[in-house]
Coordinates of C-alpha atoms in Angstrom, one line a residue:
M1039 CA 30.7 11.8 -2.5
D1040 CA 33.3 9.4 -1.0
D1041 CA 31.4 9.2 2.3
I1042 CA 27.9 8.3 1.0
T1043 CA 26.4 5.1 2.5
P1044 CA 25.9 1.9 0.4
L1045 CA 22.2 2.5 0.5
E1046 CA 22.5 6.0 -0.8
T1047 CA 24.5 4.7 -3.7
E1048 CA 21.6 2.3 -4.5
I1049 CA 19.1 5.2 -4.1
R1050 CA 21.0 7.4 -6.5
R1051 CA 21.3 4.5 -9.0
R1052 CA 17.5 4.1 -8.9
I1053 CA 16.8 7.8 -9.3
T1054 CA 19.2 8.1 -12.2
A1055 CA 17.5 5.1 -13.9
A1056 CA 13.9 5.8 -13.1
G1057 CA 13.6 9.5 -12.1
P1058 CA 12.7 11.1 -8.7
M1059 CA 11.7 8.7 -6.0
P1060 CA 8.4 9.0 -3.9
V1061 CA 9.0 9.7 -0.2
G1062 CA 7.2 6.4 0.7
E1063 CA 9.6 4.4 -1.5
F1064 CA 12.6 6.2 0.0
M1065 CA 11.5 5.6 3.5
T1066 CA 10.8 1.9 2.8
L1067 CA 14.3 1.4 1.4
C1068 CA 15.9 3.3 4.3
L1069 CA 14.2 1.3 7.0
T1070 CA 13.6 -2.2 5.6
N1071 CA 16.1 -2.8 2.7
H1072 CA 17.3 -6.4 3.3
T1073 CA 21.0 -5.6 3.1
H1074 CA 21.3 -2.0 4.2
G1075 CA 18.0 -1.0 5.9
Y1076 CA 18.1 0.7 9.3
Y1077 CA 15.8 -1.8 11.0
T1078 CA 17.2 -4.9 9.4
T1079 CA 20.8 -4.1 10.4
H1080 CA 20.7 -2.1 13.6
D1081 CA 19.7 -2.3 17.2
P1082 CA 18.4 1.3 17.5
L1083 CA 17.4 1.2 21.2
G1084 CA 19.0 2.4 24.4
E1085 CA 21.7 4.8 25.4
R1086 CA 24.1 3.4 22.8
G1087 CA 21.4 3.4 20.1
D1088 CA 19.5 6.2 18.6
F1089 CA 16.4 6.5 20.8
V1090 CA 14.8 5.2 24.0
T1091 CA 11.2 4.0 24.2
S1092 CA 8.8 3.9 27.2
P1093 CA 9.5 0.2 28.1
E1094 CA 13.2 1.0 28.2
I1095 CA 12.6 3.9 30.6
S1096 CA 10.8 1.9 33.3
Q1097 CA 9.4 -1.5 34.0
M1098 CA 6.2 0.2 35.1
F1099 CA 5.1 0.8 31.5
G1100 CA 5.3 -2.9 30.5
E1101 CA 3.8 -4.1 33.8
L1102 CA 0.7 -1.9 33.3
I1103 CA 0.3 -3.2 29.7
G1104 CA 0.4 -6.7 31.1
L1105 CA -2.4 -6.1 33.5
W1106 CA -4.3 -4.4 30.7
M1107 CA -4.0 -7.5 28.6
A1108 CA -5.1 -9.8 31.4
A1109 CA -8.1 -7.6 32.0
V1110 CA -9.1 -7.7 28.3
W1111 CA -8.7 -11.5 28.4
K1112 CA -11.2 -11.6 31.3
K1113 CA -13.6 -9.4 29.3
M1114 CA -13.2 -11.8 26.3
G1115 CA -14.5 -14.7 28.4
E1116 CA -11.1 -16.2 29.2
P1117 CA -10.4 -18.1 25.9
S1118 CA -8.1 -21.1 26.5
N1119 CA -5.7 -20.1 23.6
I1120 CA -5.2 -16.4 23.4
R1121 CA -2.8 -15.0 20.8
I1122 CA -0.7 -12.3 22.4
V1123 CA 0.7 -10.3 19.5
E1124 CA 3.3 -7.5 19.7
L1125 CA 4.0 -5.4 16.6
G1126 CA 7.6 -4.2 16.5
P1127 CA 8.7 -5.7 19.9
G1128 CA 12.0 -3.8 20.2
R1129 CA 14.3 -5.9 22.5
G1130 CA 11.3 -7.7 24.0
T1131 CA 11.5 -5.5 27.1
M1132 CA 7.8 -4.5 27.2
M1133 CA 6.5 -8.0 26.7
N1134 CA 8.9 -9.4 29.3
D1135 CA 7.7 -6.9 31.9
A1136 CA 4.1 -7.4 30.8
L1137 CA 4.0 -11.2 31.1
R1138 CA 5.9 -11.0 34.4
A1139 CA 3.3 -8.8 35.8
A1140 CA 0.5 -11.0 34.4
K1141 CA 1.6 -13.9 36.6
V1142 CA -0.9 -12.5 39.2
M1143 CA -3.4 -14.1 36.9
P1144 CA -1.9 -17.6 36.3
A1145 CA -4.8 -18.7 34.1
F1146 CA -4.1 -15.9 31.7
R1147 CA -0.4 -16.8 31.4
D1148 CA -1.3 -20.5 30.9
A1149 CA -3.6 -19.5 28.0
A1150 CA -1.2 -17.1 26.3
V1151 CA 0.7 -17.9 23.1
L1152 CA 3.1 -15.1 22.2
H1153 CA 3.4 -14.0 18.5
L1154 CA 6.1 -11.4 17.8
V1155 CA 5.9 -9.5 14.5
E1156 CA 9.5 -8.5 13.7
I1157 CA 11.4 -7.9 10.4
S1158 CA 14.8 -7.3 12.0
P1159 CA 17.1 -10.3 12.5
V1160 CA 19.2 -8.2 14.9
L1161 CA 16.2 -7.4 17.1
Q1162 CA 14.8 -10.9 16.9
G1163 CA 18.0 -12.1 18.4
E1164 CA 17.7 -9.6 21.2
Q1165 CA 14.0 -10.6 21.8
E1166 CA 15.0 -14.3 22.0
K1167 CA 17.5 -13.5 24.7
T1168 CA 15.2 -11.3 26.7
L1169 CA 12.2 -13.6 26.6
E1170 CA 13.8 -17.0 26.8
Q1171 CA 12.9 -17.5 30.5
L1172 CA 9.2 -16.8 29.9
P1173 CA 7.0 -19.9 30.4
V1174 CA 4.9 -19.3 27.3
P1175 CA 5.1 -20.6 23.7
M1176 CA 6.4 -18.0 21.3
F1177 CA 6.7 -17.6 17.6
W1178 CA 8.0 -14.9 15.2
H1179 CA 6.4 -13.6 12.1
A1180 CA 7.2 -11.0 9.4
A1181 CA 3.7 -9.6 9.3
L1182 CA 0.4 -9.6 11.3
R1183 CA -1.3 -11.6 8.5
E1184 CA 1.0 -14.5 9.3
V1185 CA -0.3 -14.9 12.9
P1186 CA -2.8 -17.8 13.1
E1187 CA -6.5 -17.0 13.2
G1188 CA -8.2 -17.0 16.6
P1189 CA -8.9 -14.8 19.6
I1190 CA -6.3 -12.1 19.7
I1191 CA -4.8 -9.3 21.9
V1192 CA -2.4 -6.9 20.0
V1193 CA -0.1 -4.3 21.5
A1194 CA 2.0 -1.9 19.4
N1195 CA 4.3 0.7 21.0
E1196 CA 6.0 3.0 18.6
F1197 CA 5.2 0.8 15.7
F1198 CA 2.9 2.8 13.4
D1199 CA 5.2 5.9 13.4
A1200 CA 7.8 3.8 11.6
L1201 CA 5.5 2.7 8.8
P1202 CA 6.4 4.6 5.6
I1203 CA 4.4 7.6 4.7
N1204 CA 3.5 9.3 1.4
Q1205 CA 3.6 13.1 1.1
A1206 CA 2.0 15.6 -1.2
V1207 CA 2.6 19.4 -1.5
K1208 CA -0.2 21.9 -2.3
T1209 CA 0.4 24.4 -5.1
G1210 CA -1.8 26.7 -7.0
D1211 CA -3.0 24.0 -9.4
G1212 CA -3.5 21.1 -6.9
W1213 CA -1.6 18.6 -4.8
H1214 CA 1.7 17.2 -6.2
E1215 CA 3.4 14.1 -4.9
R1216 CA 6.6 15.0 -2.9
R1217 CA 9.6 13.1 -4.2
I1218 CA 13.4 12.9 -3.7
E1219 CA 15.6 13.9 -6.6
I1220 CA 19.3 14.6 -7.2
D1221 CA 19.6 18.4 -7.4
A1222 CA 21.9 20.6 -9.4
D1223 CA 24.6 20.4 -6.7
G1224 CA 24.5 16.6 -6.7
N1225 CA 22.7 16.3 -3.4
L1226 CA 19.5 14.4 -2.5
A1227 CA 16.7 16.9 -2.2
F1228 CA 12.9 17.1 -1.9
A1229 CA 10.9 18.2 -5.0
P1230 CA 7.3 18.1 -6.1
A1231 CA 6.2 16.1 -9.1
P1232 CA 5.6 18.4 -12.1
E1233 CA 1.9 17.3 -12.5
P1234 CA -0.8 17.3 -9.8
I1235 CA -2.3 14.1 -8.5
T1236 CA -5.6 13.6 -10.4
H1237 CA -8.7 14.0 -8.2
F1238 CA -6.6 13.9 -5.1
E1239 CA -8.5 16.6 -3.3
R1240 CA -11.7 14.6 -3.3
L1241 CA -10.1 12.1 -1.0
L1242 CA -8.9 14.5 1.6
P1243 CA -10.5 15.4 4.9
P1244 CA -12.2 18.9 4.8
A1245 CA -9.5 20.5 7.1
V1246 CA -6.8 19.4 4.7
R1247 CA -8.6 20.7 1.6
R1248 CA -8.6 24.2 3.2
A1249 CA -4.8 24.1 3.7
P1250 CA -2.8 27.0 2.2
V1251 CA -0.4 26.7 -0.7
D1252 CA 2.9 25.0 0.2
A1253 CA 1.2 22.9 2.8
I1254 CA 2.3 19.2 3.0
Y1255 CA -0.1 16.4 3.7
E1256 CA 1.0 12.9 4.8
W1257 CA -0.8 9.6 4.6
R1258 CA 0.1 5.9 5.1
P1259 CA -1.2 2.9 3.3
D1260 CA -4.1 1.3 5.3
T1261 CA -2.8 -2.3 4.9
V1262 CA -1.7 -2.9 8.5
A1263 CA -4.6 -1.0 10.0
M1264 CA -7.2 -2.8 8.0
E1265 CA -5.7 -6.2 8.7
L1266 CA -5.8 -5.3 12.4
G1267 CA -9.5 -4.3 12.2
R1268 CA -10.3 -7.5 10.2
R1269 CA -8.7 -9.7 12.8
L1270 CA -10.4 -8.1 15.7
A1271 CA -13.8 -8.1 14.0
N1272 CA -13.5 -11.7 12.8
D1273 CA -11.8 -13.4 15.7
G1274 CA -12.6 -11.3 18.7
G1275 CA -10.2 -9.4 21.0
A1276 CA -8.6 -5.9 21.4
A1277 CA -5.6 -3.9 20.4
L1278 CA -3.7 -1.2 22.1
V1279 CA -1.6 1.3 20.1
V1280 CA 0.8 3.7 21.8
D1281 CA 2.5 6.3 19.6
Y1282 CA 3.2 9.9 19.0
G1283 CA 0.9 11.7 16.6
H1284 CA -2.1 13.9 16.1
V1285 CA -5.8 13.2 17.0
E1286 CA -7.2 14.6 13.8
S1287 CA -6.1 14.5 10.2
A1288 CA -4.3 17.8 9.4
P1289 CA -1.6 19.1 7.1
G1290 CA 2.0 19.2 8.2
D1291 CA 5.5 17.9 7.5
T1292 CA 6.3 15.5 10.4
L1293 CA 8.9 13.3 8.7
Q1294 CA 11.9 13.3 11.0
A1295 CA 15.2 11.5 11.4
V1296 CA 17.1 10.6 14.6
G1297 CA 20.6 9.5 15.1
K1298 CA 22.5 9.1 18.4
H1299 CA 19.5 10.8 20.3
A1300 CA 19.6 13.9 18.1
Y1301 CA 17.5 15.1 15.2
V1302 CA 19.3 15.0 11.8
D1303 CA 18.4 15.7 8.1
P1304 CA 16.2 12.8 6.9
L1305 CA 18.2 12.7 3.6
T1306 CA 21.5 12.3 5.4
A1307 CA 23.2 8.9 5.5
P1308 CA 20.3 6.7 4.4
G1309 CA 20.2 3.3 6.2
T1310 CA 22.1 4.5 9.2
I1311 CA 19.4 6.8 10.9
D1312 CA 15.8 6.2 12.0
L1313 CA 13.0 7.7 10.0
T1314 CA 9.6 8.2 11.5
A1315 CA 6.5 10.4 11.1
H1316 CA 3.6 11.2 13.3
V1317 CA 0.6 8.9 13.5
D1318 CA -2.7 10.2 12.2
F1319 CA -5.0 8.6 14.7
Q1320 CA -8.1 9.7 12.9
A1321 CA -7.0 8.0 9.7
L1322 CA -5.9 4.9 11.7
A1323 CA -9.3 4.6 13.4
K1324 CA -11.1 5.1 10.1
A1325 CA -9.2 2.1 8.5
V1326 CA -9.7 -0.1 11.5
E1327 CA -13.4 0.7 11.8
A1328 CA -13.9 0.1 8.0
M1329 CA -13.2 -3.6 8.8
G1330 CA -15.8 -3.9 11.5
A1331 CA -13.9 -3.1 14.7
V1332 CA -14.6 -0.3 17.2
S1333 CA -12.1 2.4 18.2
Y1334 CA -11.6 4.1 21.6
G1335 CA -9.6 7.2 22.3
P1336 CA -7.0 8.3 21.7
L1337 CA -6.0 9.5 25.2
E1338 CA -2.8 11.2 26.2
Q1339 CA -0.3 8.7 27.5
A1340 CA -0.2 10.4 30.9
D1341 CA -4.0 10.1 31.3
F1342 CA -4.0 6.4 30.3
L1343 CA -1.1 5.4 32.5
R1344 CA -2.7 7.2 35.5
R1345 CA -6.0 5.4 34.9
L1346 CA -4.1 2.1 35.0
G1347 CA -2.5 3.1 38.3
I1348 CA 1.1 4.1 37.5
E1349 CA 1.3 6.4 40.4
A1350 CA 0.3 3.7 42.9
R1351 CA 2.8 1.3 41.2
A1352 CA 5.6 3.9 41.5
S1353 CA 4.8 4.3 45.2
A1354 CA 4.9 0.5 45.8
L1355 CA 8.3 0.2 44.0
K1356 CA 9.7 3.2 45.9
A1357 CA 8.6 1.7 49.3
K1358 CA 11.1 -1.2 48.8
A1359 CA 13.8 0.8 47.0
A1360 CA 17.0 2.4 48.2
P1361 CA 17.0 6.3 48.0
A1362 CA 18.9 6.4 44.7
V1363 CA 16.6 3.9 43.1
A1364 CA 13.6 5.7 44.4
A1365 CA 14.8 8.9 42.8
D1366 CA 15.2 7.0 39.5
I1367 CA 11.6 5.8 39.8
D1368 CA 10.4 9.4 40.2
I1369 CA 12.4 10.5 37.2
A1370 CA 10.9 7.7 35.1
L1371 CA 7.4 8.5 36.2
S1372 CA 7.9 12.1 35.3
R1373 CA 9.3 11.2 31.9
L1374 CA 6.4 8.8 31.1
T1375 CA 3.6 11.2 32.3
G1376 CA 5.3 14.6 32.1
H1377 CA 4.8 17.5 29.7
G1378 CA 7.4 19.7 27.9
R1379 CA 10.4 18.8 25.7
T1380 CA 11.5 15.7 27.7
G1381 CA 8.1 14.4 28.8
M1382 CA 6.2 11.8 26.9
G1383 CA 2.8 12.3 28.7
T1384 CA 1.1 14.5 26.1
L1385 CA 3.1 13.9 22.9
F1386 CA 2.3 10.2 23.0
K1387 CA -1.3 9.1 22.5
V1388 CA -3.0 5.7 23.4
A1389 CA -5.8 4.3 21.4
A1390 CA -7.7 1.0 21.6
Y1391 CA -9.6 -1.1 19.1
A1392 CA -11.9 -4.0 19.8
H1393 CA -14.5 -6.4 18.6
P1394 CA -17.9 -4.7 18.8
K1395 CA -19.2 -7.1 21.5
L1396 CA -16.2 -6.7 23.9
G1397 CA -17.3 -3.5 25.4
T1398 CA -15.0 -0.6 26.5
P1399 CA -11.4 -1.7 27.1
P1400 CA -9.8 -1.0 30.4
G1401 CA -8.5 2.6 30.8
F1402 CA -11.1 4.0 28.3
E1403 CA -14.2 3.9 30.5

C-alpha cells in the first residue's frame, strides 16, 4: 500500500466512509479532481505523454477542420461575430492549424472570436503558447454554458470519450449499478450493487434490453449534449464531433485506461492515467435532437476526411517536401484514414449537428 497515489488514498477514504463508489464518481475524481486529477495536473499528449490525437499526427487534420468551419460560416450567412468554440482543445494544435488554413477566407477570420472550453490549467498554458500568434480574440471557459450567446460553430475532437460514464450489470433479477469497492484482499475492485436499479429496463434501447446476463451497459449524463443542442437550435450554427465509439446503443464494457501509450488496469494508480470510454453516437444524437438541433452521420473518419480532400492536400504537401518529409506525410495519411490496429480511419467516427435551417453541413452531403 506504500505506492498508492494520493488520489487513491482519497478514494479509499470515501469508500470506507460512504460505501462502494459508482463508476461515474470514480471516473470524475480520477480525471477532474482539482488537486490530483489526471486532466487538471497533466499534459497527456504527444510522444512523452500517454496518447497522440489526430491533430498531433498531421497538420492536415486541423487544416481540413478549418476549411469546414469556414464553409459552415458561409452557409450561416457570414455572421459578423461568429463564436468558434473548441471543447477540450488539447495543446491548441488543431485550432492553430484550422485558423491558419482559414486565412484563405479573410472575412471568416475577421469575424471569428475563439472560445476554448478547458478545465486543465496545464493545458490552458500550452494553448496560450500555441495560439498566441493568431490574429483573433480568444477566451477560455470551464464549460460550454459559459460561452456568450450568439451564432456558434463548435468542434470537439476526442472530447466526449473523456466525459464520465455510468455502468450497470445485468443479472437474473435486473440491472445493478456497477461500483468500485475495496475487496477482501484490500484492492480496488468492480462489484455490482446488491439491489437492482428500479424501472431501469424501461429506459433502455430494445437491443440493450435483450442483452444476456452479465452484460454491461454504459451511459453518460446528457448535460453537455443537451447544452450543445440548445445552443445550436437557439443561436444558429453547427458542431462537429470526432471521437471513437459505436453508431448504435449497445451493451459492452468499453472503459479503458492508457498510460505511456499502453493499456493498463483502469483501477491502477488513479489520477496518473487517462480514463475514457467509447462514445454512444446514437445516444448523443438523441440528446442533441431533443433540444431542437438536427444530427448528421456519423461517418467513419476516413470517409469524412476523404470527402474534405485530405488526399489532395497530402499530394500538395508532398510536392513541396523533401523525400523524408514526403514519407512522413504518407505515414500520417495512412494513420488518419487507415484500418487495423494502428489506423484511426474506421475506429473514429465523425458526426455533425446543426440548426434546422442550416442545411446539410459540408462532408455530409
